[in-house]
mmCIF file of C-alpha atoms and ligand atoms in Angstrom:
data_model
loop_
_atom_site.group_PDB
_atom_site.id
_atom_site.type_symbol
_atom_site.label_atom_id
_atom_site.label_comp_id
_atom_site.label_asym_id
_atom_site.label_seq_id
_atom_site.Cartn_x
_atom_site.Cartn_y
_atom_site.Cartn_z
ATOM 1 C CA MET A 1 0.527 -0.061 -0.036
ATOM 2 C CA ARG A 2 1.076 3.506 -0.766
ATOM 3 C CA ALA A 3 0.840 6.804 0.394
ATOM 4 C CA THR A 4 1.219 10.460 0.182
ATOM 5 C CA ALA A 5 0.563 12.902 3.250
ATOM 6 C CA ILE A 6 1.722 16.801 3.671
ATOM 7 C CA ALA A 7 2.302 18.336 6.866
ATOM 8 C CA GLN A 8 3.560 21.796 7.976
ATOM 9 C CA PRO A 9 6.305 22.996 10.344
ATOM 10 C CA ASN A 10 4.410 24.795 13.771
ATOM 11 C CA ILE A 11 6.261 26.990 16.018
ATOM 12 C CA ALA A 12 5.574 27.360 19.460
ATOM 13 C CA LEU A 13 4.337 30.916 20.971
ATOM 14 C CA ILE A 14 4.843 28.457 24.558
ATOM 15 C CA LYS A 15 6.804 26.056 24.334
ATOM 16 C CA TYR A 16 7.723 23.014 24.758
ATOM 17 C CA TRP A 17 10.809 22.376 26.527
ATOM 18 C CA GLY A 18 10.847 19.158 29.145
ATOM 19 C CA LYS A 19 9.820 16.083 29.189
ATOM 20 C CA ARG A 20 7.912 14.224 32.095
ATOM 21 C CA ASP A 21 7.843 10.204 30.282
ATOM 22 C CA LEU A 22 11.234 9.840 27.936
ATOM 23 C CA GLU A 23 9.708 6.482 27.436
ATOM 24 C CA LEU A 24 6.493 7.052 25.877
ATOM 25 C CA ASN A 25 7.864 10.832 25.148
ATOM 26 C CA LEU A 26 5.677 12.719 27.438
ATOM 27 C CA PRO A 27 6.099 16.254 27.061
ATOM 28 C CA ALA A 28 6.692 18.002 31.080
ATOM 29 C CA VAL A 29 4.712 20.905 29.178
ATOM 30 C CA GLY A 30 1.452 22.637 27.937
ATOM 31 C CA SER A 31 2.332 24.175 24.950
ATOM 32 C CA ILE A 32 0.650 26.596 22.037
ATOM 33 C CA SER A 33 1.807 26.767 18.231
ATOM 34 C CA ILE A 34 1.135 28.295 15.017
ATOM 35 C CA THR A 35 0.626 25.390 12.150
ATOM 36 C CA LEU A 36 2.609 28.324 9.061
ATOM 37 C CA ARG A 37 1.283 27.679 5.262
ATOM 38 C CA ASP A 38 4.076 28.070 3.144
ATOM 39 C CA LEU A 39 6.747 25.663 4.338
ATOM 40 C CA PHE A 40 5.586 21.737 3.953
ATOM 41 C CA THR A 41 7.085 18.212 4.204
ATOM 42 C CA GLU A 42 5.518 15.354 1.931
ATOM 43 C CA MET A 43 5.963 11.860 2.778
ATOM 44 C CA GLN A 44 5.674 9.419 0.711
ATOM 45 C CA LEU A 45 5.274 5.775 2.035
ATOM 46 C CA GLU A 46 5.394 2.602 0.596
ATOM 47 C CA LEU A 47 4.898 -0.829 2.741
ATOM 48 C CA ASP A 48 6.985 -3.400 0.342
ATOM 49 C CA GLU A 49 7.262 -6.744 1.457
ATOM 50 C CA HIS A 50 9.856 -7.449 -0.498
ATOM 51 C CA LEU A 51 12.375 -4.476 0.934
ATOM 52 C CA PRO A 52 14.976 -5.694 3.799
ATOM 53 C CA ALA A 53 14.594 -2.592 5.508
ATOM 54 C CA ASP A 54 13.490 1.001 5.962
ATOM 55 C CA LYS A 55 15.252 3.456 2.692
ATOM 56 C CA LEU A 56 14.611 6.870 2.932
ATOM 57 C CA THR A 57 15.644 9.960 1.244
ATOM 58 C CA VAL A 58 15.174 13.459 1.307
ATOM 59 C CA ASN A 59 14.625 16.536 -1.804
ATOM 60 C CA GLY A 60 16.417 13.186 -4.241
ATOM 61 C CA SER A 61 19.193 12.105 -1.419
ATOM 62 C CA VAL A 62 20.067 9.036 -0.168
ATOM 63 C CA ASP A 63 19.311 9.698 3.731
ATOM 64 C CA GLU A 64 20.467 7.623 7.179
ATOM 65 C CA THR A 65 20.500 10.399 9.980
ATOM 66 C CA MET A 66 16.763 10.727 9.874
ATOM 67 C CA LEU A 67 15.908 7.381 9.134
ATOM 68 C CA PRO A 68 15.942 5.378 12.946
ATOM 69 C CA ARG A 69 13.817 7.859 13.892
ATOM 70 C CA LEU A 70 10.997 7.644 11.227
ATOM 71 C CA SER A 71 11.237 3.345 11.665
ATOM 72 C CA THR A 72 10.508 4.173 15.510
ATOM 73 C CA CYS A 73 7.524 6.093 14.056
ATOM 74 C CA LEU A 74 6.387 3.681 11.122
ATOM 75 C CA ASP A 75 6.555 0.783 13.893
ATOM 76 C CA HIS A 76 4.249 2.897 16.267
ATOM 77 C CA VAL A 77 1.767 3.767 13.700
ATOM 78 C CA VAL A 78 1.915 -0.318 11.786
ATOM 79 C CA GLY A 79 2.592 -2.018 14.291
ATOM 80 C CA GLY A 80 6.354 -3.516 15.573
ATOM 81 C CA GLY A 81 6.502 -6.693 13.568
ATOM 82 C CA ARG A 82 5.321 -4.666 10.055
ATOM 83 C CA VAL A 83 6.940 -4.887 6.527
ATOM 84 C CA ARG A 84 9.672 -2.830 5.397
ATOM 85 C CA ALA A 85 8.764 0.811 3.817
ATOM 86 C CA SER A 86 9.824 2.587 1.587
ATOM 87 C CA ILE A 87 9.695 6.206 2.250
ATOM 88 C CA VAL A 88 10.215 9.250 0.011
ATOM 89 C CA SER A 89 10.281 12.725 1.360
ATOM 90 C CA ARG A 90 10.523 16.400 0.133
ATOM 91 C CA CYS A 91 10.803 19.334 1.979
ATOM 92 C CA ASN A 92 11.061 23.437 1.125
ATOM 93 C CA PHE A 93 13.344 25.005 3.541
ATOM 94 C CA PRO A 94 16.673 23.907 5.688
ATOM 95 C CA VAL A 95 16.304 21.236 7.768
ATOM 96 C CA ALA A 96 17.192 20.253 11.143
ATOM 97 C CA ALA A 97 18.098 24.122 12.201
ATOM 98 C CA GLY A 98 15.537 24.895 14.436
ATOM 99 C CA LEU A 99 12.727 25.227 11.512
ATOM 100 C CA ALA A 100 10.551 22.484 13.025
ATOM 101 C CA SER A 101 11.709 19.648 10.680
ATOM 102 C CA SER A 102 11.064 17.447 12.586
ATOM 103 C CA ALA A 103 7.442 18.430 13.616
ATOM 104 C CA SER A 104 6.054 18.364 10.516
ATOM 105 C CA ALA A 105 8.124 15.044 8.669
ATOM 106 C CA PHE A 106 6.672 13.511 11.294
ATOM 107 C CA ALA A 107 3.262 14.412 11.444
ATOM 108 C CA ALA A 108 2.529 14.283 7.371
ATOM 109 C CA THR A 109 4.682 10.280 8.701
ATOM 110 C CA THR A 110 1.602 9.270 10.756
ATOM 111 C CA VAL A 111 -0.615 10.137 8.773
ATOM 112 C CA ALA A 112 1.027 8.574 5.659
ATOM 113 C CA ALA A 113 1.511 5.188 7.143
ATOM 114 C CA ALA A 114 -2.079 4.964 8.754
ATOM 115 C CA HIS A 115 -3.210 5.010 5.751
ATOM 116 C CA ALA A 116 -0.695 3.006 4.194
ATOM 117 C CA ALA A 117 -1.358 -0.027 6.760
ATOM 118 C CA GLY A 118 -4.825 1.125 6.465
ATOM 119 C CA LYS A 119 -6.058 2.108 9.965
ATOM 120 C CA PRO A 120 -8.720 4.577 10.073
ATOM 121 C CA LEU A 121 -7.261 6.710 12.428
ATOM 122 C CA GLY A 122 -9.060 9.970 13.813
ATOM 123 C CA VAL A 123 -6.705 13.576 14.328
ATOM 124 C CA LYS A 124 -6.567 12.979 18.538
ATOM 125 C CA ALA A 125 -5.261 9.272 18.142
ATOM 126 C CA LEU A 126 -2.687 10.368 14.832
ATOM 127 C CA ALA A 127 -1.447 13.217 17.191
ATOM 128 C CA ASN A 128 -0.933 10.535 20.269
ATOM 129 C CA LEU A 129 1.004 8.874 17.885
ATOM 130 C CA ALA A 130 2.920 11.596 16.253
ATOM 131 C CA GLY A 131 4.254 13.087 20.025
ATOM 132 C CA ARG A 132 5.382 9.812 20.434
ATOM 133 C CA SER A 133 8.142 10.492 18.015
ATOM 134 C CA SER A 134 8.226 14.313 18.470
ATOM 135 C CA GLY A 135 6.506 15.961 20.844
ATOM 136 C CA SER A 136 6.017 19.349 19.018
ATOM 137 C CA ALA A 137 5.196 17.174 15.403
ATOM 138 C CA ALA A 138 1.266 16.493 17.353
ATOM 139 C CA ARG A 139 0.374 20.113 17.172
ATOM 140 C CA SER A 140 1.365 20.092 13.376
ATOM 141 C CA LEU A 141 -1.737 18.193 12.834
ATOM 142 C CA TYR A 142 -3.854 20.760 13.968
ATOM 143 C CA GLY A 143 -3.782 23.653 11.917
ATOM 144 C CA GLY A 144 -4.511 27.991 12.825
ATOM 145 C CA PHE A 145 -3.443 28.039 17.338
ATOM 146 C CA ALA A 146 -3.598 24.560 18.876
ATOM 147 C CA GLU A 147 -2.682 23.521 22.298
ATOM 148 C CA LEU A 148 -1.363 20.893 23.534
ATOM 149 C CA GLU A 149 -2.702 20.034 27.714
ATOM 150 C CA ASN A 150 -1.059 17.236 29.061
ATOM 151 C CA SER A 151 -3.492 14.551 30.747
ATOM 152 C CA ASP A 152 -2.277 11.505 32.266
ATOM 153 C CA LYS A 153 -0.448 9.191 29.781
ATOM 154 C CA LYS A 154 -0.825 10.867 27.167
ATOM 155 C CA ILE A 155 -1.685 14.228 25.418
ATOM 156 C CA ILE A 156 -4.569 16.177 23.977
ATOM 157 C CA VAL A 157 -4.685 18.664 21.334
ATOM 158 C CA SER A 158 -7.235 20.931 20.469
ATOM 159 C CA THR A 159 -7.291 24.019 17.932
ATOM 160 C CA LEU A 160 -7.970 27.812 19.778
ATOM 161 C CA CYS A 161 -8.753 29.568 16.431
ATOM 162 C CA GLU A 162 -7.951 28.612 12.790
ATOM 163 C CA SER A 163 -6.071 30.180 10.688
ATOM 164 C CA GLU A 164 -8.131 32.603 8.693
ATOM 165 C CA GLN A 165 -9.915 33.958 11.817
ATOM 166 C CA TRP A 166 -6.542 35.232 13.173
ATOM 167 C CA PRO A 167 -4.548 35.301 10.119
ATOM 168 C CA LEU A 168 -1.105 36.965 10.724
ATOM 169 C CA THR A 169 2.386 36.775 9.257
ATOM 170 C CA VAL A 170 5.241 34.584 9.907
ATOM 171 C CA VAL A 171 8.594 36.164 8.784
ATOM 172 C CA ILE A 172 11.429 33.540 9.154
ATOM 173 C CA ALA A 173 14.825 35.114 9.002
ATOM 174 C CA ILE A 174 17.867 32.285 8.245
ATOM 175 C CA THR A 175 20.896 33.472 10.309
ATOM 176 C CA GLU A 176 23.145 30.078 9.797
ATOM 177 C CA THR A 177 21.973 26.648 7.463
ATOM 178 C CA GLY A 178 24.071 24.101 9.213
ATOM 179 C CA PRO A 179 22.276 21.482 11.976
ATOM 180 C CA LYS A 180 22.075 21.607 15.235
ATOM 181 C CA ALA A 181 25.165 20.654 17.197
ATOM 182 C CA VAL A 182 22.457 18.679 19.578
ATOM 183 C CA GLY A 183 18.642 17.438 19.333
ATOM 184 C CA SER A 184 16.053 18.511 21.194
ATOM 185 C CA THR A 185 15.361 15.252 22.738
ATOM 186 C CA GLU A 186 19.137 15.464 24.177
ATOM 187 C CA ALA A 187 19.199 18.647 25.101
ATOM 188 C CA MET A 188 15.969 18.356 26.594
ATOM 189 C CA GLU A 189 16.854 16.095 29.277
ATOM 190 C CA ILE A 190 20.714 18.141 29.896
ATOM 191 C CA SER A 191 18.155 21.333 31.104
ATOM 192 C CA ARG A 192 16.444 18.586 33.553
ATOM 193 C CA SER A 193 19.368 17.429 34.809
ATOM 194 C CA THR A 194 21.242 20.269 35.394
ATOM 195 C CA SER A 195 19.237 23.634 35.076
ATOM 196 C CA PRO A 196 19.044 25.823 38.443
ATOM 197 C CA PHE A 197 16.176 27.252 36.262
ATOM 198 C CA TYR A 198 14.342 23.622 35.134
ATOM 199 C CA ALA A 199 11.808 23.600 37.952
ATOM 200 C CA ASN A 200 10.994 26.780 38.090
ATOM 201 C CA TRP A 201 10.235 27.032 34.008
ATOM 202 C CA ILE A 202 8.333 23.674 34.737
ATOM 203 C CA ASP A 203 5.849 25.746 37.828
ATOM 204 C CA ARG A 204 5.434 28.353 35.683
ATOM 205 C CA GLN A 205 4.691 26.965 32.269
ATOM 206 C CA ASP A 206 0.125 27.004 33.304
ATOM 207 C CA ASN A 207 0.690 30.829 34.045
ATOM 208 C CA ASP A 208 2.115 31.742 30.330
ATOM 209 C CA LEU A 209 -0.618 29.303 28.674
ATOM 210 C CA LYS A 210 -3.824 30.886 30.369
ATOM 211 C CA THR A 211 -2.453 34.386 29.347
ATOM 212 C CA ALA A 212 -1.124 33.484 25.734
ATOM 213 C CA ARG A 213 -5.032 31.727 25.326
ATOM 214 C CA ASN A 214 -6.617 33.965 26.625
ATOM 215 C CA ALA A 215 -4.730 37.147 24.175
ATOM 216 C CA ILE A 216 -5.798 34.118 21.077
ATOM 217 C CA LEU A 217 -9.030 34.367 21.963
ATOM 218 C CA LYS A 218 -9.130 37.497 22.102
ATOM 219 C CA ARG A 219 -7.011 38.470 19.426
ATOM 220 C CA ASP A 220 -4.782 40.612 21.388
ATOM 221 C CA PHE A 221 -1.636 40.997 19.526
ATOM 222 C CA GLU A 222 -0.058 43.055 22.635
ATOM 223 C CA GLN A 223 -0.541 40.717 25.147
ATOM 224 C CA LEU A 224 -0.003 38.009 22.838
ATOM 225 C CA ALA A 225 3.194 39.599 21.736
ATOM 226 C CA ALA A 226 5.003 40.052 25.575
ATOM 227 C CA ILE A 227 4.210 36.381 26.626
ATOM 228 C CA ALA A 228 5.364 34.787 23.863
ATOM 229 C CA GLU A 229 8.618 36.947 23.625
ATOM 230 C CA HIS A 230 8.619 36.213 27.648
ATOM 231 C CA ASN A 231 8.392 32.119 27.689
ATOM 232 C CA CYS A 232 10.829 32.377 24.502
ATOM 233 C CA LEU A 233 13.948 34.212 26.354
ATOM 234 C CA LYS A 234 13.105 31.934 29.274
ATOM 235 C CA MET A 235 13.432 28.593 27.675
ATOM 236 C CA HIS A 236 15.892 30.462 26.658
ATOM 237 C CA SER A 237 17.327 31.251 29.923
ATOM 238 C CA VAL A 238 17.232 27.776 31.151
ATOM 239 C CA MET A 239 19.140 26.076 28.344
ATOM 240 C CA TRP A 240 22.098 28.354 29.058
ATOM 241 C CA ALA A 241 22.422 27.802 32.247
ATOM 242 C CA SER A 242 22.159 23.687 31.823
ATOM 243 C CA ARG A 243 25.414 22.345 31.811
ATOM 244 C CA PRO A 244 27.215 22.151 29.248
ATOM 245 C CA PRO A 245 25.279 24.884 27.780
ATOM 246 C CA ILE A 246 23.169 24.845 24.965
ATOM 247 C CA VAL A 247 23.291 27.596 23.232
ATOM 248 C CA ASN A 248 22.153 28.178 19.717
ATOM 249 C CA TRP A 249 22.097 31.696 19.120
ATOM 250 C CA ASN A 250 24.402 33.220 16.688
ATOM 251 C CA SER A 251 25.605 37.484 16.650
ATOM 252 C CA ALA A 252 23.160 37.471 13.772
ATOM 253 C CA THR A 253 19.929 35.802 16.810
ATOM 254 C CA MET A 254 21.088 38.905 18.963
ATOM 255 C CA ARG A 255 20.750 41.455 16.120
ATOM 256 C CA CYS A 256 18.019 40.191 14.881
ATOM 257 C CA LEU A 257 15.890 40.584 18.315
ATOM 258 C CA GLN A 258 17.054 44.409 17.902
ATOM 259 C CA THR A 259 15.837 45.217 14.326
ATOM 260 C CA VAL A 260 12.022 43.922 16.272
ATOM 261 C CA ARG A 261 12.657 46.111 18.848
ATOM 262 C CA LYS A 262 13.429 48.780 16.473
ATOM 263 C CA LEU A 263 10.107 48.205 14.484
ATOM 264 C CA GLN A 264 8.167 47.904 17.925
ATOM 265 C CA GLY A 265 9.667 51.334 19.096
ATOM 266 C CA ASN A 266 7.754 52.843 15.706
ATOM 267 C CA GLY A 267 4.724 50.677 16.677
ATOM 268 C CA VAL A 268 4.878 47.812 13.910
ATOM 269 C CA GLY A 269 2.787 44.885 15.678
ATOM 270 C CA VAL A 270 5.247 42.227 15.466
ATOM 271 C CA PHE A 271 7.044 40.139 18.232
ATOM 272 C CA PHE A 272 9.801 37.208 17.939
ATOM 273 C CA THR A 273 10.320 34.069 18.870
ATOM 274 C CA ILE A 274 13.557 31.556 19.059
ATOM 275 C CA ASP A 275 13.830 27.425 18.688
ATOM 276 C CA ALA A 276 16.294 25.079 19.602
ATOM 277 C CA GLY A 277 17.948 27.028 16.401
ATOM 278 C CA PRO A 278 19.697 30.825 15.598
ATOM 279 C CA GLN A 279 16.468 31.761 13.222
ATOM 280 C CA VAL A 280 14.395 33.822 14.631
ATOM 281 C CA LYS A 281 11.170 34.267 13.928
ATOM 282 C CA ALA A 282 8.836 37.442 13.654
ATOM 283 C CA ILE A 283 5.553 37.172 13.981
ATOM 284 C CA CYS A 284 3.345 39.736 12.800
ATOM 285 C CA LEU A 285 0.335 41.307 11.470
ATOM 286 C CA PRO A 286 0.064 41.234 7.976
ATOM 287 C CA GLU A 287 -0.168 44.818 7.021
ATOM 288 C CA HIS A 288 2.921 45.059 8.557
ATOM 289 C CA ALA A 289 4.721 42.039 6.954
ATOM 290 C CA HIS A 290 6.700 43.917 3.658
ATOM 291 C CA GLU A 291 8.006 46.523 6.726
ATOM 292 C CA VAL A 292 9.687 43.719 9.124
ATOM 293 C CA ARG A 293 10.643 41.755 6.132
ATOM 294 C CA ALA A 294 12.499 44.356 4.831
ATOM 295 C CA ALA A 295 13.468 45.195 8.306
ATOM 296 C CA LEU A 296 15.081 41.680 8.686
ATOM 297 C CA ALA A 297 16.696 41.183 5.338
ATOM 298 C CA ALA A 298 18.562 44.513 6.664
ATOM 299 C CA THR A 299 20.119 43.622 9.283
ATOM 300 C CA GLU A 300 23.949 42.067 9.033
ATOM 301 C CA GLY A 301 24.820 38.321 9.463
ATOM 302 C CA VAL A 302 21.026 37.104 7.585
ATOM 303 C CA ILE A 303 20.976 35.513 5.294
ATOM 304 C CA ASP A 304 17.545 34.535 3.686
ATOM 305 C CA ILE A 305 14.424 35.316 4.931
ATOM 306 C CA MET A 306 11.073 33.249 3.810
ATOM 307 C CA GLU A 307 7.514 34.099 5.017
ATOM 308 C CA SER A 308 4.569 32.368 5.795
ATOM 309 C CA GLY A 309 0.906 32.604 6.804
ATOM 310 C CA LEU A 310 -1.135 30.338 9.079
ATOM 311 C CA GLY A 311 -1.903 27.052 7.578
ATOM 312 C CA ASP A 312 -3.797 23.768 8.150
ATOM 313 C CA GLY A 313 -2.931 20.701 10.161
ATOM 314 C CA ALA A 314 -1.077 17.678 8.404
ATOM 315 C CA ARG A 315 -3.414 15.406 5.720
ATOM 316 C CA LEU A 316 -3.074 12.870 3.192
ATOM 317 C CA VAL A 317 -2.876 13.443 -0.804
ATOM 318 C CA GLU A 318 -3.491 10.227 -2.039
ATOM 319 C CA VAL A 319 -3.652 6.689 -0.727
ATOM 320 C CA SER A 320 -3.381 3.289 -3.588
HETATM 321 C C1 LIG B 1 12.628 24.262 21.079
HETATM 322 O O1 LIG B 1 9.212 18.208 19.566
HETATM 323 O O2 LIG B 1 12.015 18.168 18.549
HETATM 324 O O3 LIG B 1 11.181 23.668 19.373
HETATM 325 O O4 LIG B 1 9.974 15.047 21.172
HETATM 326 O O5 LIG B 1 12.520 15.049 22.079
HETATM 327 O O6 LIG B 1 11.737 15.356 19.214
HETATM 328 P P1 LIG B 1 10.860 15.994 20.328
HETATM 329 O O7 LIG B 1 11.504 17.136 20.954
HETATM 330 P P2 LIG B 1 11.651 18.127 19.486
HETATM 331 O O8 LIG B 1 11.407 19.609 20.496
HETATM 332 C C2 LIG B 1 10.750 21.141 19.868
HETATM 333 C C3 LIG B 1 11.515 21.859 21.365
HETATM 334 C C4 LIG B 1 11.305 23.554 21.060
HETATM 335 C C5 LIG B 1 9.551 24.073 21.281
HETATM 336 C C6 LIG B 1 8.796 23.409 21.273
HETATM 337 O O9 LIG B 1 9.002 23.129 19.205
HETATM 338 O O10 LIG B 1 7.099 23.897 21.332
#
């Protein structure tokens, strides 16, 4: 059976950092994200009983790095004794540089695998399966503004607001293109076991979630901007205070934050967020996107700019 699915990356406004169950990959905190529209990962998956092992190509080249995690993802969705799969991935943005490429890859793989295996699963079950492979992937099953809640032995993801109900624009300043030094899974464990700020981070997350949820429900841009920037800097403080420190920023990352501050001072509706990488994501009101893009493009050290509206959750493209 062959199935193809597509998923967009999501950007967390209230971040997931830390796990409460490593085995089940359950996050230690809830999170809120926006799903993008214009960046995508497509996964074509064919279950083939003649294949001796899973194989993966990404944008036309054989890729061994992502394959073990994708194989485990297939085990979760299809079942341990499954036949092997040929996976062909296409992606229109740099992978492994803090642009949530794993979120869209695992979300698309989960949807494609369920259909290829003839398992008619609903979106809640798919989100839980995707989350076992990568916590943030669960959110890419949903469009617009999504909230991930921790509940007992699973996660619950829901939509707070559809993309067309609050159509913000995201401008991404790329400041480096190589893969990151330490993956999120390992980095989160380093933070949990060594950062003096970790316990505080966990304690305060529910307050941040509540503030952001209210801001989204009221479409209050200023309130969302303030809590998202605070939550992002708090996560990075946890990371910076870890031992060894987890510092993904470069000098251009910092300069982009200064650019955003200057824009805000001029009355532009924009705020920043940064994930486990050096790129800066500027979330803005659509009428200010042009100005934000130009200012970030002119910032020293920015090597590329991407722009996206908000989009829908992962979906099946074809099955045969
Ligand atoms: C900084 O979802 O990549 O982007 O569950 O270990 O695969 P794993 O982690 P992952 O972590 C994402 C971390 C983040 C914040 C976020 O997206 O919420």
